[in-house]
Short mmCIF file of C-alpha atoms and ligand atoms in Angstrom, two decimals:
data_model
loop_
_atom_site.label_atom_id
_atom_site.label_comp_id
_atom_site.label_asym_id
_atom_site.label_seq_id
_atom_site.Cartn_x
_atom_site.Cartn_y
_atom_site.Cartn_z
CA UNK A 259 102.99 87.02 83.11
CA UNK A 260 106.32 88.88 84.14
CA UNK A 261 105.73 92.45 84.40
CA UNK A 262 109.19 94.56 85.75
CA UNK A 263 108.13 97.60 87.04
CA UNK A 264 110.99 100.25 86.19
CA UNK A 265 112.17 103.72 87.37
CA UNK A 266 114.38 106.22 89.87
CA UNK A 267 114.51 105.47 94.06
CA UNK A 268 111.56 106.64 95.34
CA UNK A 269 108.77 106.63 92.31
CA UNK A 270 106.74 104.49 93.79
CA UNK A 271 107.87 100.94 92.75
CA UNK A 272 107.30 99.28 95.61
CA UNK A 273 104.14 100.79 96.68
CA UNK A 274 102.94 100.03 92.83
CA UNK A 275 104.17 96.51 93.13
CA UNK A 276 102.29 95.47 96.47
CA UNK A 277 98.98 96.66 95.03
CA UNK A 278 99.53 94.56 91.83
CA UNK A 279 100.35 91.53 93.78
CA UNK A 280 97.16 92.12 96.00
CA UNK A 281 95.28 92.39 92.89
CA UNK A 282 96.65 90.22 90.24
CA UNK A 283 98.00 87.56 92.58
CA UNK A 284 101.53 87.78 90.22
CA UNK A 285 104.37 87.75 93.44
CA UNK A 286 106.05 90.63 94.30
CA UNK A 287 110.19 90.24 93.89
CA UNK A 288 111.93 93.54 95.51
CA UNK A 289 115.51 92.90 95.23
CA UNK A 290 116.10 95.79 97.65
CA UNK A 291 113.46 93.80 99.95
CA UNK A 292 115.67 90.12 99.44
CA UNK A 293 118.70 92.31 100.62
CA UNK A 294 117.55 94.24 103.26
CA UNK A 295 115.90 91.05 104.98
CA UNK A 296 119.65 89.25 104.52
CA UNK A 297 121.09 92.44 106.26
CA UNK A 298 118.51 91.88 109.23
CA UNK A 299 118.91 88.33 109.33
CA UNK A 300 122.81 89.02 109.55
CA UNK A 301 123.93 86.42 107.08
CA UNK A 302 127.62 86.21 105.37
CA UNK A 303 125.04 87.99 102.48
CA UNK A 304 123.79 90.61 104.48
CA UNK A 305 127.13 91.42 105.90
CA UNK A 306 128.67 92.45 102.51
CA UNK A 307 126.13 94.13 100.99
CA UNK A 308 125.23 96.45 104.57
CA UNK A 309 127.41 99.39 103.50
CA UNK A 310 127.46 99.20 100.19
CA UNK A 311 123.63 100.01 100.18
CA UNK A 312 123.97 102.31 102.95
CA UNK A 313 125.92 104.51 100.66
CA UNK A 314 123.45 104.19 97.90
CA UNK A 315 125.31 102.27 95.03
CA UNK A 316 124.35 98.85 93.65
CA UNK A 317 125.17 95.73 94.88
CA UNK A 318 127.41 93.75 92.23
CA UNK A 319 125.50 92.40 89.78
CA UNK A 320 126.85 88.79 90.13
CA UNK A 321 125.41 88.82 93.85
CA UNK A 322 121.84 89.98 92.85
CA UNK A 323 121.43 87.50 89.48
CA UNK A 324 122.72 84.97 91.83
CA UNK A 325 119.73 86.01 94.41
CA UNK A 326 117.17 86.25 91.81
CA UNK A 327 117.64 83.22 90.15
CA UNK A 328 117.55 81.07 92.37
CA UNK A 329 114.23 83.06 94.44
CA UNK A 330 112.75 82.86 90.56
CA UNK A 331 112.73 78.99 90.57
CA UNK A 332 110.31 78.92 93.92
CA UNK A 333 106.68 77.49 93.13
CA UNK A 334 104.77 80.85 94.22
CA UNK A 335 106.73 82.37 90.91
CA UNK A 336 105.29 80.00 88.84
CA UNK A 337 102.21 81.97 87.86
CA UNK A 338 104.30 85.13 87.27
CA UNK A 339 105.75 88.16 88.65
CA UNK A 340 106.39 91.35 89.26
CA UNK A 341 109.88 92.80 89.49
CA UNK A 342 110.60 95.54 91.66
CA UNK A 343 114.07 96.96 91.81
CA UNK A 344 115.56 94.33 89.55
CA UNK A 345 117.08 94.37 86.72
CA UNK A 346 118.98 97.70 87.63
CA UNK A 347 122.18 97.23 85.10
CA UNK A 348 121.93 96.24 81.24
CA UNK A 349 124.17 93.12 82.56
CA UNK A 350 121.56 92.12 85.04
CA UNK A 351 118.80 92.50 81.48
CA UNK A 352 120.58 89.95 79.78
CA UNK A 353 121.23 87.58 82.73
CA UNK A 354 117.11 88.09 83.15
CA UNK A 355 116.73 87.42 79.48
CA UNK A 356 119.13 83.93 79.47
CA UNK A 357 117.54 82.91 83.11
CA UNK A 358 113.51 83.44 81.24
CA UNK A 359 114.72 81.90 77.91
CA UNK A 360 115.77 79.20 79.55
CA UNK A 361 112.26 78.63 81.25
CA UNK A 362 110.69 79.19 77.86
CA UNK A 363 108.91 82.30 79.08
CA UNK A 364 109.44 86.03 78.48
CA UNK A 365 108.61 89.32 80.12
CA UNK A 366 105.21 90.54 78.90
CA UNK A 367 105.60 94.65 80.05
CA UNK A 368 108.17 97.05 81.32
CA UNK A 369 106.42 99.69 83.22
CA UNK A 370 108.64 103.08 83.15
CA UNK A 371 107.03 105.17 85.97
CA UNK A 372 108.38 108.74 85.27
CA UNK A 373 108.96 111.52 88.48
CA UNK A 374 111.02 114.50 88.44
CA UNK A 375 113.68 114.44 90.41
CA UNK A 376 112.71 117.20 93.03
CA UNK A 377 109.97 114.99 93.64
CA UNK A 378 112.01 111.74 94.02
CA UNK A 379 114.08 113.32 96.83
CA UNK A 380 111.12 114.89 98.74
CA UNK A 381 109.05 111.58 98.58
CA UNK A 382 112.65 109.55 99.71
CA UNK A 383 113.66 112.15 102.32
CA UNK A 384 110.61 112.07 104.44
CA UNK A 385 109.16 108.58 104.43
CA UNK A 386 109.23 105.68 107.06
CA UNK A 387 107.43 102.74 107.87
CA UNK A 388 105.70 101.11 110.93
CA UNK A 389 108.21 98.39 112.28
CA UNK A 390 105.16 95.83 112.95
CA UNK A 391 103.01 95.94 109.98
CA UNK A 392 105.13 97.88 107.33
CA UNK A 393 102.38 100.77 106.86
CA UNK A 394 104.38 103.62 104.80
CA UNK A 395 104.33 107.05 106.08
CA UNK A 396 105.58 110.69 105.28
CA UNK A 397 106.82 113.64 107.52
CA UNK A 398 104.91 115.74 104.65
CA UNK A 399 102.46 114.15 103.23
CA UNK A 400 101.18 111.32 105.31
CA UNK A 401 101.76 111.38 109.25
CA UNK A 402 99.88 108.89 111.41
CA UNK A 403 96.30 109.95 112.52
CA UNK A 404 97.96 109.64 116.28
CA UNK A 405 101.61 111.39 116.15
CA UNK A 406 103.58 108.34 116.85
CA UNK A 407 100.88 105.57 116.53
CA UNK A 408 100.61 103.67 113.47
CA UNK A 409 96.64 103.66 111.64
CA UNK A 410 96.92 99.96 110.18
CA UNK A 411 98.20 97.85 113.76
CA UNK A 412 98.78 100.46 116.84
CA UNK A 413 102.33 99.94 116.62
CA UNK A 414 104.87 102.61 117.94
CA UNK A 415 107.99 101.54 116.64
CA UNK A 416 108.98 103.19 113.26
CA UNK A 417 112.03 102.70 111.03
CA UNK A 418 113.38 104.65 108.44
CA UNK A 419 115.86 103.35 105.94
CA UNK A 420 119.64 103.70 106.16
CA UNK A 421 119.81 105.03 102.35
CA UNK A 422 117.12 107.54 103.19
CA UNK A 423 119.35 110.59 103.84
CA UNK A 424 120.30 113.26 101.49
CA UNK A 425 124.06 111.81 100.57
CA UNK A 426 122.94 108.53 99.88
CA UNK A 427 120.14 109.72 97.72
CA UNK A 428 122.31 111.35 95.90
CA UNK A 429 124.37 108.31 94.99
CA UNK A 430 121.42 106.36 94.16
CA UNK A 431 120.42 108.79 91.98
CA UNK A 432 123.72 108.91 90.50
CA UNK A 433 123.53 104.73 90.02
CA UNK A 434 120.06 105.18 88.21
CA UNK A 435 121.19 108.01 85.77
CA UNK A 436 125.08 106.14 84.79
CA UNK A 437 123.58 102.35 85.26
CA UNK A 438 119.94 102.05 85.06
CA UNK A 439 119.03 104.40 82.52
CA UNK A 440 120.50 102.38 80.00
CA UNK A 441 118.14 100.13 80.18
CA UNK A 442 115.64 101.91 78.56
CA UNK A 443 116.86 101.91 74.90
CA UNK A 444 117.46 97.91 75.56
CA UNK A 445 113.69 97.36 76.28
CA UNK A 446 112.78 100.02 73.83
CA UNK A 447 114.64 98.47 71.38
CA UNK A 448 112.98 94.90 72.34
CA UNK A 449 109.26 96.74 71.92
CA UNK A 450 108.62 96.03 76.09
CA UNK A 451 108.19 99.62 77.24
CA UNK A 452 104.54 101.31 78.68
CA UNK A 453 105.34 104.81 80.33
CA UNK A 454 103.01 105.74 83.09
CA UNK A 455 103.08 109.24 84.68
CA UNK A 456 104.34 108.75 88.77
CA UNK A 457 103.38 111.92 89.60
CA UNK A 458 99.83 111.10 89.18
CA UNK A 459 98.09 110.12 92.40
CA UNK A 460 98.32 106.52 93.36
CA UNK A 461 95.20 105.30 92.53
CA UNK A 462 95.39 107.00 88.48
CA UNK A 463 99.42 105.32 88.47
CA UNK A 464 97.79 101.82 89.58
CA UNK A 465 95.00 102.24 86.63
CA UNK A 466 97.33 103.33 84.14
CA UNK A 467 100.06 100.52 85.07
CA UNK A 468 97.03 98.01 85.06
CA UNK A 469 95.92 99.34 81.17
CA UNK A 470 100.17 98.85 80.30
CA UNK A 471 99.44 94.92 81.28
CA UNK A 472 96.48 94.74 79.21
CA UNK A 473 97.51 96.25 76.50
CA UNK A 474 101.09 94.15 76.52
CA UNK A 475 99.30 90.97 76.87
P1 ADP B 670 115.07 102.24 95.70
O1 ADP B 670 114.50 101.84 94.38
O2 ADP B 670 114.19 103.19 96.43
O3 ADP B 670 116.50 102.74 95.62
P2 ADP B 670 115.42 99.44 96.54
O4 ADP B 670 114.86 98.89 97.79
O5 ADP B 670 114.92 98.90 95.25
O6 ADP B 670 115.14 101.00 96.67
O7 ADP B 670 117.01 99.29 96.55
C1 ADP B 670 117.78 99.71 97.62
C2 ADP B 670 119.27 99.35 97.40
O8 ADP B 670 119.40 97.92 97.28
C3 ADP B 670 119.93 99.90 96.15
O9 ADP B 670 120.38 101.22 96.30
C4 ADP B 670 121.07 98.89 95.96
O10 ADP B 670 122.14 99.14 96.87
C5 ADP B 670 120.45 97.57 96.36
N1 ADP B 670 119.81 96.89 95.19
C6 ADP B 670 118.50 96.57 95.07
N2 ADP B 670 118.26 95.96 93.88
C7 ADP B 670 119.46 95.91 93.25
C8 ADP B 670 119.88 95.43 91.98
N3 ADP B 670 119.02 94.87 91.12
N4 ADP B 670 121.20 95.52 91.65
C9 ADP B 670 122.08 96.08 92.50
N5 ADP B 670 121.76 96.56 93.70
C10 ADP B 670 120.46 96.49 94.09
ZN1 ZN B 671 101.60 99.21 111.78
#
């Protein structure tokens, strides 16, 4: 089963796509994740891509297929998976389209998860995550039980992302309106589309993407 999980920065993708993979044991594939662990590993990858996201626009599309494609063709995938971040450009939907055709499979759901944008740039603006275990916090809405210790591990290091300020969220919201968007009348078009509501709570989002699976299957 291939399930992409679809939407703005910040409505809860990622959060949406580890609790599926816990749960369903389909792999999680975060392009954002693939590049950001390139940047830290400071490969020739990494290197070119570091200010482009920084900014907030999208990565050329020949770069990502090209990192996709071949992380697609790894054993754990062969079961399924969910996509998380990718595609982002109707270019990057066909490329997925000729890459699955030519494994004889197809995508089974696209999950739209739907925020208003006021939302989208509080949620982005205050969040960061414990540098040892990857817990996700919020200035707002979800501050460790000890100010500066995380819950999960006890670890004391927190990062926050370099695309998490107000100028680059800006941008990225910019690339989803002008590039992304138009990928909903493609998968519309190809009958693939479940809306959930991402303003619910998590726990009603995770329900209501689950019932999208079941229903597409
Ligand atoms: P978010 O959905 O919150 O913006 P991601 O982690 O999915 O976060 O992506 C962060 C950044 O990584 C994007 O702004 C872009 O620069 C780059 N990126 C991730 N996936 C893609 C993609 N499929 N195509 C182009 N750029 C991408
Ligand atoms: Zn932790």
């Amino acid at each position: 089963m291939i399930i992409v999980l679809f939407g703005p920065p910040g409505c809860g993708k990622g959060t949406q796509a580890k609790r599926l993979q816990a749960n369903t044991g389909l792999v999680q594939l975060s392009t954002g994740d693939m590049l950001r662990a390139a940047i830290a590993s400071g490969s020739e990858l990494g290197n070119r891509v570091k200010g482009i996201m920084a900014e907030g626009n999208l990565v050329d599309d020949e770069t990502v297929i090209a990192m996709l494609s071949a992380r697609i063709d790894a054993p754990d995938c062969e079961k399924g998976f969910i996509l998380d971040g990718f595609p982002r450009t109707v270019a990057q939907a066909e490329a997925l389209d000729a890459l699955l055709t030519g494994k004889g499979i197809e995508i089974g759901a696209v999950v739209e998860m739907t925020v208003e944008d006021e939302a989208l740039i509080e949620r982005i603006s205050g969040r960061y995550t414990c540098g040892n275990c990857g817990e996700g916090y919020h200035d707002a809405f979800k501050r460790p039980v000890a100010e500066g210790v995380c819950d999960q591990c006890g670890g004391k290091k927190f990062d926050r992302r370099a695309d998490d300020n107000a100028e680059s969220v800006r941008i990225r919201l910019d690339a989803y309106r002008n590039q992304s968007a138009p990928l909903l009348p493609y998968y519309r078009e190809r009958d693939k589309i479940f809306a959930v509501n991402g303003m619910a709570e998590m726990d009603v989002v995770e329900k209501e993407i689950k019932a999208a699976i079941k229903a597409a299957k």
